[in-house]
Amino acid sequence: MLCYFAPMEGLTGPVFREVHHAMFPGTDRYYTPFLAPTQNHQFAARDLREILPPERSGVPTVPQLLTKSSADFLWAEGELRSLGFEEVNLNLGCPSSTVVAKGKGSGLLGDLPRLEELLEGIFAGCALPVSLKTRIGLKDAESWEPLLALYDRFPAAELIIHPRTRTELYTGNIHEDAFALAYARCTLPLCFNGEIRSVSRIRQLENRYPKLHAVMLGRGLVANPALVREYRGGEPLRKSELQAYHDALYTAYADRFGAHNAMHRMKEVWICLRTLFPAAGRCSDKIARNKDADELLYWAGRIFAEFDPVL
Ligand SMILES: Cc1cc2nc3c(=O)[nH]c(=O)nc-3n(C[C@H](O)[C@H](O)[C@H](O)COP(=O)(O)O)c2cc1C
């Protein structure tokens, strides 16, 4: 079974992907945080920095697009193809209010005719394989069955399912019954995403769904960067490695963007990392409120010196 790194805006940009891939090789694909192609059909320099062509990064990367226009998708797909990418992913899950208000991301899940038109346009014209990353509905899971039937009509390379509705954002129970329905009915290769934080959970999914094509790990893999290695029979994460990964990320961010920016980026990483240090609440709170790079490094150092990660 393949293992993917989930796209996470503000977290899994090119610097993060390079550091993780160099220190913990084995993740099969890294999905980029979404790029939103504009009507003027030009990627901003900032967007291009976010994706880094494959020959430059050496990281197996799948760019993700967020759009409701098949013309804009197909333009961007052509550009990405000429940069050397071999697959493109469509975001059908982003729950942000501004995105949903524009009818993009999970906003499309509440308008099946519009979604159908978009997918028809995309699959009629795309040259690269296109995978879809979806939630199970906008406000509730009522529309999951028709949504699944709709997806199944298109030759998507893979259907990546985060079994929550848009309203549920990133917390609360996963609707595993909705995933089970997809497993029973859908003919597309499937990928499970959501709350995978341990090797035992990956194995449980593999046992329950023997034909599962892939799992996609987000926050769990940010916190425990060795999860895929361990799943493949390698060593579990050592504390010294976790600290080295933390320090390598900070240094790479500081080199590329400066110390202040690196501090902000590491605060995002610590939102995930703190789950491994439940006894270090006071220090983790200091990091969350902190506004200074040296202070962040001081509190991070104390956590690594005084606490063991709970894996
Ligand atoms: C900070 C953050 C940023 C995210 N950005 C994206 C994104 O750009 N595109 C996307 O499809 N999903 C995005 N997601 C959703 C994740 O890809 C994933 O579906 C979600 O975190 C559930 O997986 P997990 O429980 O393994 O983290 C984001 C999630 C978080 C927490």
mmCIF file of C-alpha atoms and ligand atoms in Angstrom:
data_model
loop_
_atom_site.group_PDB
_atom_site.id
_atom_site.type_symbol
_atom_site.label_atom_id
_atom_site.label_comp_id
_atom_site.label_asym_id
_atom_site.label_seq_id
_atom_site.Cartn_x
_atom_site.Cartn_y
_atom_site.Cartn_z
ATOM 1 C CA MET A 1 0.000 0.000 0.000
ATOM 2 C CA LEU A 2 1.268 3.464 -0.890
ATOM 3 C CA CYS A 3 1.758 6.198 1.720
ATOM 4 C CA TYR A 4 1.308 9.865 0.892
ATOM 5 C CA PHE A 5 2.046 13.118 2.706
ATOM 6 C CA ALA A 6 -1.111 15.247 2.783
ATOM 7 C CA PRO A 7 -1.140 18.776 1.409
ATOM 8 C CA MET A 8 -1.124 21.255 4.297
ATOM 9 C CA GLU A 9 -1.033 24.970 3.561
ATOM 10 C CA GLY A 10 1.483 26.781 5.775
ATOM 11 C CA LEU A 11 3.176 23.495 6.667
ATOM 12 C CA THR A 12 4.148 21.191 3.832
ATOM 13 C CA GLY A 13 5.741 23.689 1.438
ATOM 14 C CA PRO A 14 8.922 22.906 -0.541
ATOM 15 C CA VAL A 15 11.351 23.454 2.346
ATOM 16 C CA PHE A 16 9.398 21.115 4.580
ATOM 17 C CA ARG A 17 9.079 18.494 1.844
ATOM 18 C CA GLU A 18 12.789 18.548 1.086
ATOM 19 C CA VAL A 19 13.805 18.224 4.739
ATOM 20 C CA HIS A 20 11.334 15.428 5.423
ATOM 21 C CA HIS A 21 12.202 13.523 2.262
ATOM 22 C CA ALA A 22 15.961 13.794 2.922
ATOM 23 C CA MET A 23 15.731 12.677 6.566
ATOM 24 C CA PHE A 24 12.885 10.153 6.323
ATOM 25 C CA PRO A 25 12.837 8.773 2.779
ATOM 26 C CA GLY A 26 10.080 6.344 1.820
ATOM 27 C CA THR A 27 6.925 8.450 1.551
ATOM 28 C CA ASP A 28 5.633 7.693 -1.937
ATOM 29 C CA ARG A 29 4.190 11.102 -2.821
ATOM 30 C CA TYR A 30 3.998 14.571 -1.342
ATOM 31 C CA TYR A 31 0.932 16.617 -2.329
ATOM 32 C CA THR A 32 1.509 20.365 -2.475
ATOM 33 C CA PRO A 33 -0.778 22.768 -0.645
ATOM 34 C CA PHE A 34 -3.292 24.056 -3.162
ATOM 35 C CA LEU A 35 -2.461 26.428 -5.974
ATOM 36 C CA ALA A 36 -5.383 28.482 -7.250
ATOM 37 C CA PRO A 37 -4.969 29.149 -10.992
ATOM 38 C CA THR A 38 -6.274 32.562 -11.978
ATOM 39 C CA GLN A 39 -8.232 33.579 -15.061
ATOM 40 C CA ASN A 40 -5.256 35.447 -16.512
ATOM 41 C CA HIS A 41 -3.452 32.106 -16.816
ATOM 42 C CA GLN A 42 -0.196 33.041 -15.179
ATOM 43 C CA PHE A 43 1.320 31.447 -12.125
ATOM 44 C CA ALA A 44 2.657 34.007 -9.674
ATOM 45 C CA ALA A 45 6.364 33.626 -8.822
ATOM 46 C CA ARG A 46 5.219 32.727 -5.309
ATOM 47 C CA ASP A 47 3.131 29.818 -6.665
ATOM 48 C CA LEU A 48 6.041 28.510 -8.697
ATOM 49 C CA ARG A 49 8.277 28.607 -5.620
ATOM 50 C CA GLU A 50 5.694 26.494 -3.800
ATOM 51 C CA ILE A 51 5.824 23.642 -6.277
ATOM 52 C CA LEU A 52 9.471 23.368 -7.414
ATOM 53 C CA PRO A 53 9.813 21.268 -10.579
ATOM 54 C CA PRO A 54 10.598 17.596 -9.867
ATOM 55 C CA GLU A 55 14.077 17.683 -11.376
ATOM 56 C CA ARG A 56 15.032 20.456 -8.955
ATOM 57 C CA SER A 57 13.598 19.068 -5.753
ATOM 58 C CA GLY A 58 14.056 15.309 -6.208
ATOM 59 C CA VAL A 59 10.935 14.901 -4.059
ATOM 60 C CA PRO A 60 8.049 12.882 -5.597
ATOM 61 C CA THR A 61 5.536 15.711 -5.733
ATOM 62 C CA VAL A 62 1.934 15.963 -6.899
ATOM 63 C CA PRO A 63 0.699 19.534 -7.294
ATOM 64 C CA GLN A 64 -2.810 20.281 -6.092
ATOM 65 C CA LEU A 65 -5.139 22.739 -7.835
ATOM 66 C CA LEU A 66 -8.097 24.569 -6.343
ATOM 67 C CA THR A 67 -10.535 25.861 -8.944
ATOM 68 C CA LYS A 68 -14.130 25.627 -10.139
ATOM 69 C CA SER A 69 -13.203 26.275 -13.771
ATOM 70 C CA SER A 70 -12.187 23.431 -16.067
ATOM 71 C CA ALA A 71 -10.526 25.937 -18.446
ATOM 72 C CA ASP A 72 -8.302 27.248 -15.636
ATOM 73 C CA PHE A 73 -7.591 23.686 -14.457
ATOM 74 C CA LEU A 74 -6.587 22.566 -17.946
ATOM 75 C CA TRP A 75 -4.348 25.587 -18.466
ATOM 76 C CA ALA A 76 -2.578 24.906 -15.140
ATOM 77 C CA GLU A 77 -2.351 21.192 -15.890
ATOM 78 C CA GLY A 78 -0.568 21.996 -19.172
ATOM 79 C CA GLU A 79 1.910 24.253 -17.368
ATOM 80 C CA LEU A 80 2.580 21.635 -14.699
ATOM 81 C CA ARG A 81 3.038 18.976 -17.349
ATOM 82 C CA SER A 82 5.649 21.100 -19.094
ATOM 83 C CA LEU A 83 7.445 21.505 -15.755
ATOM 84 C CA GLY A 84 7.722 17.713 -15.540
ATOM 85 C CA PHE A 85 4.935 16.773 -13.111
ATOM 86 C CA GLU A 86 3.242 13.457 -13.771
ATOM 87 C CA GLU A 87 -0.069 13.838 -11.946
ATOM 88 C CA VAL A 88 -2.318 16.668 -10.792
ATOM 89 C CA ASN A 89 -4.732 16.641 -7.874
ATOM 90 C CA LEU A 90 -8.030 18.543 -7.608
ATOM 91 C CA ASN A 91 -9.017 19.949 -4.210
ATOM 92 C CA LEU A 92 -12.659 19.171 -3.392
ATOM 93 C CA GLY A 93 -12.305 19.471 0.356
ATOM 94 C CA CYS A 94 -10.976 22.849 1.481
ATOM 95 C CA PRO A 95 -13.432 24.035 4.174
ATOM 96 C CA SER A 96 -12.299 27.671 4.450
ATOM 97 C CA SER A 97 -15.213 30.137 4.340
ATOM 98 C CA THR A 98 -13.641 32.316 1.642
ATOM 99 C CA VAL A 99 -12.987 29.284 -0.567
ATOM 100 C CA VAL A 100 -16.484 27.826 -0.024
ATOM 101 C CA ALA A 101 -18.121 31.216 -0.642
ATOM 102 C CA LYS A 102 -16.482 31.227 -4.083
ATOM 103 C CA GLY A 103 -17.916 27.767 -4.809
ATOM 104 C CA LYS A 104 -14.504 26.076 -4.742
ATOM 105 C CA GLY A 105 -13.028 23.276 -2.608
ATOM 106 C CA SER A 106 -15.741 21.664 -0.481
ATOM 107 C CA GLY A 107 -18.088 24.406 -1.780
ATOM 108 C CA LEU A 108 -18.458 22.252 -4.898
ATOM 109 C CA LEU A 109 -19.860 19.355 -2.868
ATOM 110 C CA GLY A 110 -23.119 21.252 -2.343
ATOM 111 C CA ASP A 111 -23.682 21.770 -6.073
ATOM 112 C CA LEU A 112 -23.523 18.430 -7.881
ATOM 113 C CA PRO A 113 -24.529 19.762 -11.348
ATOM 114 C CA ARG A 114 -21.691 22.292 -11.147
ATOM 115 C CA LEU A 115 -19.251 19.623 -9.948
ATOM 116 C CA GLU A 116 -20.330 17.333 -12.773
ATOM 117 C CA GLU A 117 -19.734 20.080 -15.333
ATOM 118 C CA LEU A 118 -16.293 20.757 -13.875
ATOM 119 C CA LEU A 119 -15.284 17.087 -13.920
ATOM 120 C CA GLU A 120 -16.635 16.636 -17.450
ATOM 121 C CA GLY A 121 -14.523 19.567 -18.644
ATOM 122 C CA ILE A 122 -11.419 18.369 -16.826
ATOM 123 C CA PHE A 123 -11.561 14.729 -17.897
ATOM 124 C CA ALA A 124 -12.433 15.631 -21.497
ATOM 125 C CA GLY A 125 -9.247 17.649 -21.863
ATOM 126 C CA CYS A 126 -6.569 16.583 -19.401
ATOM 127 C CA ALA A 127 -3.430 14.789 -20.536
ATOM 128 C CA LEU A 128 -2.030 13.928 -17.100
ATOM 129 C CA PRO A 129 -3.673 11.557 -14.618
ATOM 130 C CA VAL A 130 -5.934 13.547 -12.274
ATOM 131 C CA SER A 131 -6.683 12.455 -8.707
ATOM 132 C CA LEU A 132 -9.480 13.912 -6.574
ATOM 133 C CA LYS A 133 -9.267 14.779 -2.861
ATOM 134 C CA THR A 134 -12.725 15.053 -1.368
ATOM 135 C CA ARG A 135 -14.756 15.302 1.810
ATOM 136 C CA ILE A 136 -18.045 13.418 2.101
ATOM 137 C CA GLY A 137 -20.392 16.391 1.880
ATOM 138 C CA LEU A 138 -20.899 20.061 2.587
ATOM 139 C CA LYS A 139 -23.252 20.274 5.595
ATOM 140 C CA ASP A 140 -24.004 16.583 6.102
ATOM 141 C CA ALA A 141 -23.265 13.241 4.514
ATOM 142 C CA GLU A 142 -26.694 12.983 2.831
ATOM 143 C CA SER A 143 -25.204 13.625 -0.576
ATOM 144 C CA TRP A 144 -22.330 11.144 -0.176
ATOM 145 C CA GLU A 145 -24.024 8.363 -2.170
ATOM 146 C CA PRO A 146 -24.829 10.541 -5.205
ATOM 147 C CA LEU A 147 -21.412 12.164 -4.897
ATOM 148 C CA LEU A 148 -19.715 8.779 -4.984
ATOM 149 C CA ALA A 149 -21.791 7.707 -7.981
ATOM 150 C CA LEU A 150 -20.738 10.907 -9.731
ATOM 151 C CA TYR A 151 -17.016 10.383 -9.038
ATOM 152 C CA ASP A 152 -17.271 6.807 -10.226
ATOM 153 C CA ARG A 153 -18.284 7.970 -13.712
ATOM 154 C CA PHE A 154 -14.905 9.628 -14.311
ATOM 155 C CA PRO A 155 -11.498 8.022 -14.924
ATOM 156 C CA ALA A 156 -9.837 9.616 -11.898
ATOM 157 C CA ALA A 157 -6.387 8.241 -11.078
ATOM 158 C CA GLU A 158 -7.428 7.982 -7.429
ATOM 159 C CA LEU A 159 -10.144 9.150 -5.051
ATOM 160 C CA ILE A 160 -8.648 10.430 -1.803
ATOM 161 C CA ILE A 161 -11.346 10.561 0.858
ATOM 162 C CA HIS A 162 -11.238 12.569 4.076
ATOM 163 C CA PRO A 163 -14.424 11.170 5.634
ATOM 164 C CA ARG A 164 -15.693 14.362 7.222
ATOM 165 C CA THR A 165 -18.112 17.017 6.009
ATOM 166 C CA ARG A 166 -17.034 20.595 5.413
ATOM 167 C CA THR A 167 -18.818 21.661 8.604
ATOM 168 C CA GLU A 168 -16.686 19.270 10.651
ATOM 169 C CA LEU A 169 -13.467 20.973 9.566
ATOM 170 C CA TYR A 170 -10.549 18.947 10.995
ATOM 171 C CA THR A 171 -11.945 17.625 14.278
ATOM 172 C CA GLY A 172 -14.409 15.096 15.609
ATOM 173 C CA ASN A 173 -15.079 11.569 14.602
ATOM 174 C CA ILE A 174 -14.191 10.268 11.198
ATOM 175 C CA HIS A 175 -17.209 8.764 9.353
ATOM 176 C CA GLU A 176 -15.625 5.454 8.630
ATOM 177 C CA ASP A 177 -18.968 4.075 7.456
ATOM 178 C CA ALA A 178 -18.827 6.591 4.591
ATOM 179 C CA PHE A 179 -15.404 5.306 3.618
ATOM 180 C CA ALA A 180 -16.647 1.699 3.869
ATOM 181 C CA LEU A 181 -19.481 2.588 1.474
ATOM 182 C CA ALA A 182 -16.953 3.942 -1.013
ATOM 183 C CA TYR A 183 -14.853 0.814 -0.623
ATOM 184 C CA ALA A 184 -17.890 -1.352 -1.347
ATOM 185 C CA ARG A 185 -19.221 0.638 -4.287
ATOM 186 C CA CYS A 186 -16.572 2.722 -5.943
ATOM 187 C CA THR A 187 -14.422 1.291 -8.713
ATOM 188 C CA LEU A 188 -11.698 3.958 -8.495
ATOM 189 C CA PRO A 189 -8.456 3.341 -6.597
ATOM 190 C CA LEU A 190 -9.090 4.664 -3.081
ATOM 191 C CA CYS A 191 -6.953 6.479 -0.553
ATOM 192 C CA PHE A 192 -7.970 6.971 3.098
ATOM 193 C CA ASN A 193 -7.108 10.248 4.806
ATOM 194 C CA GLY A 194 -7.801 11.508 8.310
ATOM 195 C CA GLU A 195 -6.483 11.038 11.850
ATOM 196 C CA ILE A 196 -3.903 8.390 10.975
ATOM 197 C CA ARG A 197 -1.389 8.781 13.778
ATOM 198 C CA SER A 198 0.075 5.306 14.325
ATOM 199 C CA VAL A 199 1.347 2.269 12.489
ATOM 200 C CA SER A 200 -1.350 0.177 14.181
ATOM 201 C CA ARG A 201 -4.006 2.391 12.595
ATOM 202 C CA ILE A 202 -2.405 1.982 9.147
ATOM 203 C CA ARG A 203 -2.415 -1.796 9.655
ATOM 204 C CA GLN A 204 -6.020 -1.736 10.832
ATOM 205 C CA LEU A 205 -7.044 0.089 7.652
ATOM 206 C CA GLU A 206 -5.031 -2.331 5.544
ATOM 207 C CA ASN A 207 -6.754 -5.298 7.197
ATOM 208 C CA ARG A 208 -10.222 -3.799 6.908
ATOM 209 C CA TYR A 209 -9.748 -2.705 3.297
ATOM 210 C CA PRO A 210 -7.316 -5.154 1.672
ATOM 211 C CA LYS A 211 -7.561 -3.495 -1.742
ATOM 212 C CA LEU A 212 -6.894 -0.028 -0.362
ATOM 213 C CA HIS A 213 -4.528 1.712 -2.761
ATOM 214 C CA ALA A 214 -3.013 4.245 -0.372
ATOM 215 C CA VAL A 215 -3.206 6.099 2.899
ATOM 216 C CA MET A 216 -2.575 9.825 3.155
ATOM 217 C CA LEU A 217 -1.082 11.112 6.395
ATOM 218 C CA GLY A 218 -1.131 14.730 7.498
ATOM 219 C CA ARG A 219 -0.748 15.948 11.060
ATOM 220 C CA GLY A 220 0.314 12.505 12.290
ATOM 221 C CA LEU A 221 3.260 12.425 9.884
ATOM 222 C CA VAL A 222 4.284 16.009 10.671
ATOM 223 C CA ALA A 223 4.459 15.009 14.347
ATOM 224 C CA ASN A 224 6.036 11.596 13.847
ATOM 225 C CA PRO A 225 8.099 11.927 10.657
ATOM 226 C CA ALA A 226 9.157 8.248 10.819
ATOM 227 C CA LEU A 227 5.630 6.744 10.666
ATOM 228 C CA VAL A 228 6.006 5.517 7.081
ATOM 229 C CA ARG A 229 9.458 4.082 7.761
ATOM 230 C CA GLU A 230 8.118 2.200 10.768
ATOM 231 C CA TYR A 231 5.102 0.945 8.802
ATOM 232 C CA ARG A 232 7.518 -0.464 6.218
ATOM 233 C CA GLY A 233 9.374 -2.421 8.909
ATOM 234 C CA GLY A 234 12.015 0.171 9.814
ATOM 235 C CA GLU A 235 12.985 1.569 13.201
ATOM 236 C CA PRO A 236 10.485 3.552 15.237
ATOM 237 C CA LEU A 237 11.279 7.226 15.726
ATOM 238 C CA ARG A 238 14.052 8.035 18.198
ATOM 239 C CA LYS A 239 13.874 11.218 20.241
ATOM 240 C CA SER A 240 17.290 12.342 18.969
ATOM 241 C CA GLU A 241 16.007 12.044 15.383
ATOM 242 C CA LEU A 242 12.910 14.056 16.207
ATOM 243 C CA GLN A 243 15.066 16.820 17.622
ATOM 244 C CA ALA A 244 17.390 16.679 14.596
ATOM 245 C CA TYR A 245 14.339 16.956 12.282
ATOM 246 C CA HIS A 246 13.048 19.897 14.294
ATOM 247 C CA ASP A 247 16.405 21.673 14.149
ATOM 248 C CA ALA A 248 16.904 20.892 10.445
ATOM 249 C CA LEU A 249 13.483 22.348 9.643
ATOM 250 C CA TYR A 250 14.208 25.492 11.634
ATOM 251 C CA THR A 251 17.618 25.949 9.985
ATOM 252 C CA ALA A 252 16.256 25.378 6.476
ATOM 253 C CA TYR A 253 13.442 27.889 7.071
ATOM 254 C CA ALA A 254 15.807 30.432 8.603
ATOM 255 C CA ASP A 255 18.262 30.083 5.696
ATOM 256 C CA ARG A 256 15.501 30.547 3.146
ATOM 257 C CA PHE A 257 13.205 33.072 4.853
ATOM 258 C CA GLY A 258 15.031 34.538 7.891
ATOM 259 C CA ALA A 259 14.699 33.780 11.608
ATOM 260 C CA HIS A 260 11.413 35.590 12.241
ATOM 261 C CA ASN A 261 9.610 33.810 9.429
ATOM 262 C CA ALA A 262 11.180 30.513 10.519
ATOM 263 C CA MET A 263 9.759 31.050 14.000
ATOM 264 C CA HIS A 264 6.227 31.446 12.584
ATOM 265 C CA ARG A 265 6.597 28.347 10.430
ATOM 266 C CA MET A 266 7.888 26.298 13.365
ATOM 267 C CA LYS A 267 4.886 27.371 15.434
ATOM 268 C CA GLU A 268 2.712 25.623 12.826
ATOM 269 C CA VAL A 269 4.895 22.525 13.126
ATOM 270 C CA TRP A 270 4.563 22.654 16.919
ATOM 271 C CA ILE A 271 0.743 22.543 16.664
ATOM 272 C CA CYS A 272 1.323 18.957 15.469
ATOM 273 C CA LEU A 273 4.452 18.171 17.519
ATOM 274 C CA ARG A 274 2.884 19.105 20.852
ATOM 275 C CA THR A 275 0.547 16.129 20.612
ATOM 276 C CA LEU A 276 3.619 13.924 21.218
ATOM 277 C CA PHE A 277 4.425 15.767 24.437
ATOM 278 C CA PRO A 278 1.183 15.765 26.449
ATOM 279 C CA ALA A 279 3.066 16.384 29.712
ATOM 280 C CA ALA A 280 4.812 19.473 28.330
ATOM 281 C CA GLY A 281 1.684 21.644 28.121
ATOM 282 C CA ARG A 282 3.236 24.739 29.735
ATOM 283 C CA CYS A 283 6.255 24.739 27.402
ATOM 284 C CA SER A 284 4.062 24.056 24.351
ATOM 285 C CA ASP A 285 1.811 26.991 25.338
ATOM 286 C CA LYS A 286 4.891 29.204 25.538
ATOM 287 C CA ILE A 287 5.758 28.182 21.984
ATOM 288 C CA ALA A 288 2.194 28.829 20.787
ATOM 289 C CA ARG A 289 2.222 32.382 22.253
ATOM 290 C CA ASN A 290 5.850 33.130 21.487
ATOM 291 C CA LYS A 291 6.943 35.933 19.109
ATOM 292 C CA ASP A 292 10.692 35.477 19.103
ATOM 293 C CA ALA A 293 12.878 32.923 17.306
ATOM 294 C CA ASP A 294 15.402 32.497 20.161
ATOM 295 C CA GLU A 295 12.611 31.977 22.635
ATOM 296 C CA LEU A 296 11.014 29.333 20.449
ATOM 297 C CA LEU A 297 14.315 27.476 20.280
ATOM 298 C CA TYR A 298 14.733 27.800 24.050
ATOM 299 C CA TRP A 299 11.310 26.275 24.817
ATOM 300 C CA ALA A 300 11.719 23.596 22.152
ATOM 301 C CA GLY A 301 15.112 22.698 23.668
ATOM 302 C CA ARG A 302 13.525 22.401 27.112
ATOM 303 C CA ILE A 303 10.807 20.094 25.809
ATOM 304 C CA PHE A 304 13.368 17.812 24.162
ATOM 305 C CA ALA A 305 15.576 17.857 27.283
ATOM 306 C CA GLU A 306 12.823 17.264 29.841
ATOM 307 C CA PHE A 307 10.187 15.099 28.124
ATOM 308 C CA ASP A 308 10.005 11.941 26.052
ATOM 309 C CA PRO A 309 7.694 11.830 23.043
ATOM 310 C CA VAL A 310 4.668 9.564 23.443
ATOM 311 C CA LEU A 311 4.572 7.638 20.186
HETATM 312 C C1 LIG B 1 -3.041 23.581 8.466
HETATM 313 C C2 LIG B 1 -3.706 22.708 7.429
HETATM 314 C C3 LIG B 1 -3.606 23.051 6.086
HETATM 315 C C4 LIG B 1 -4.223 22.240 5.105
HETATM 316 N N1 LIG B 1 -4.104 22.570 3.778
HETATM 317 C C5 LIG B 1 -4.668 21.769 2.824
HETATM 318 C C6 LIG B 1 -4.523 22.026 1.417
HETATM 319 O O1 LIG B 1 -3.865 22.982 0.987
HETATM 320 N N2 LIG B 1 -5.139 21.174 0.558
HETATM 321 C C7 LIG B 1 -5.871 20.083 0.987
HETATM 322 O O2 LIG B 1 -6.412 19.327 0.170
HETATM 323 N N3 LIG B 1 -6.004 19.808 2.295
HETATM 324 C C8 LIG B 1 -5.422 20.608 3.216
HETATM 325 N N4 LIG B 1 -5.532 20.284 4.532
HETATM 326 C C9 LIG B 1 -6.209 19.017 4.912
HETATM 327 C C10 LIG B 1 -5.187 17.876 5.010
HETATM 328 O O3 LIG B 1 -4.634 17.587 3.741
HETATM 329 C C11 LIG B 1 -5.866 16.589 5.565
HETATM 330 O O4 LIG B 1 -6.930 16.262 4.714
HETATM 331 C C12 LIG B 1 -6.393 16.797 6.978
HETATM 332 O O5 LIG B 1 -5.414 17.411 7.808
HETATM 333 C C13 LIG B 1 -6.796 15.441 7.597
HETATM 334 O O6 LIG B 1 -5.682 14.564 7.658
HETATM 335 P P1 LIG B 1 -4.848 14.324 9.026
HETATM 336 O O7 LIG B 1 -5.856 14.030 10.106
HETATM 337 O O8 LIG B 1 -3.934 13.189 8.707
HETATM 338 O O9 LIG B 1 -4.124 15.618 9.328
HETATM 339 C C14 LIG B 1 -4.948 21.086 5.509
HETATM 340 C C15 LIG B 1 -5.032 20.759 6.870
HETATM 341 C C16 LIG B 1 -4.435 21.547 7.818
HETATM 342 C C17 LIG B 1 -4.555 21.154 9.271
#
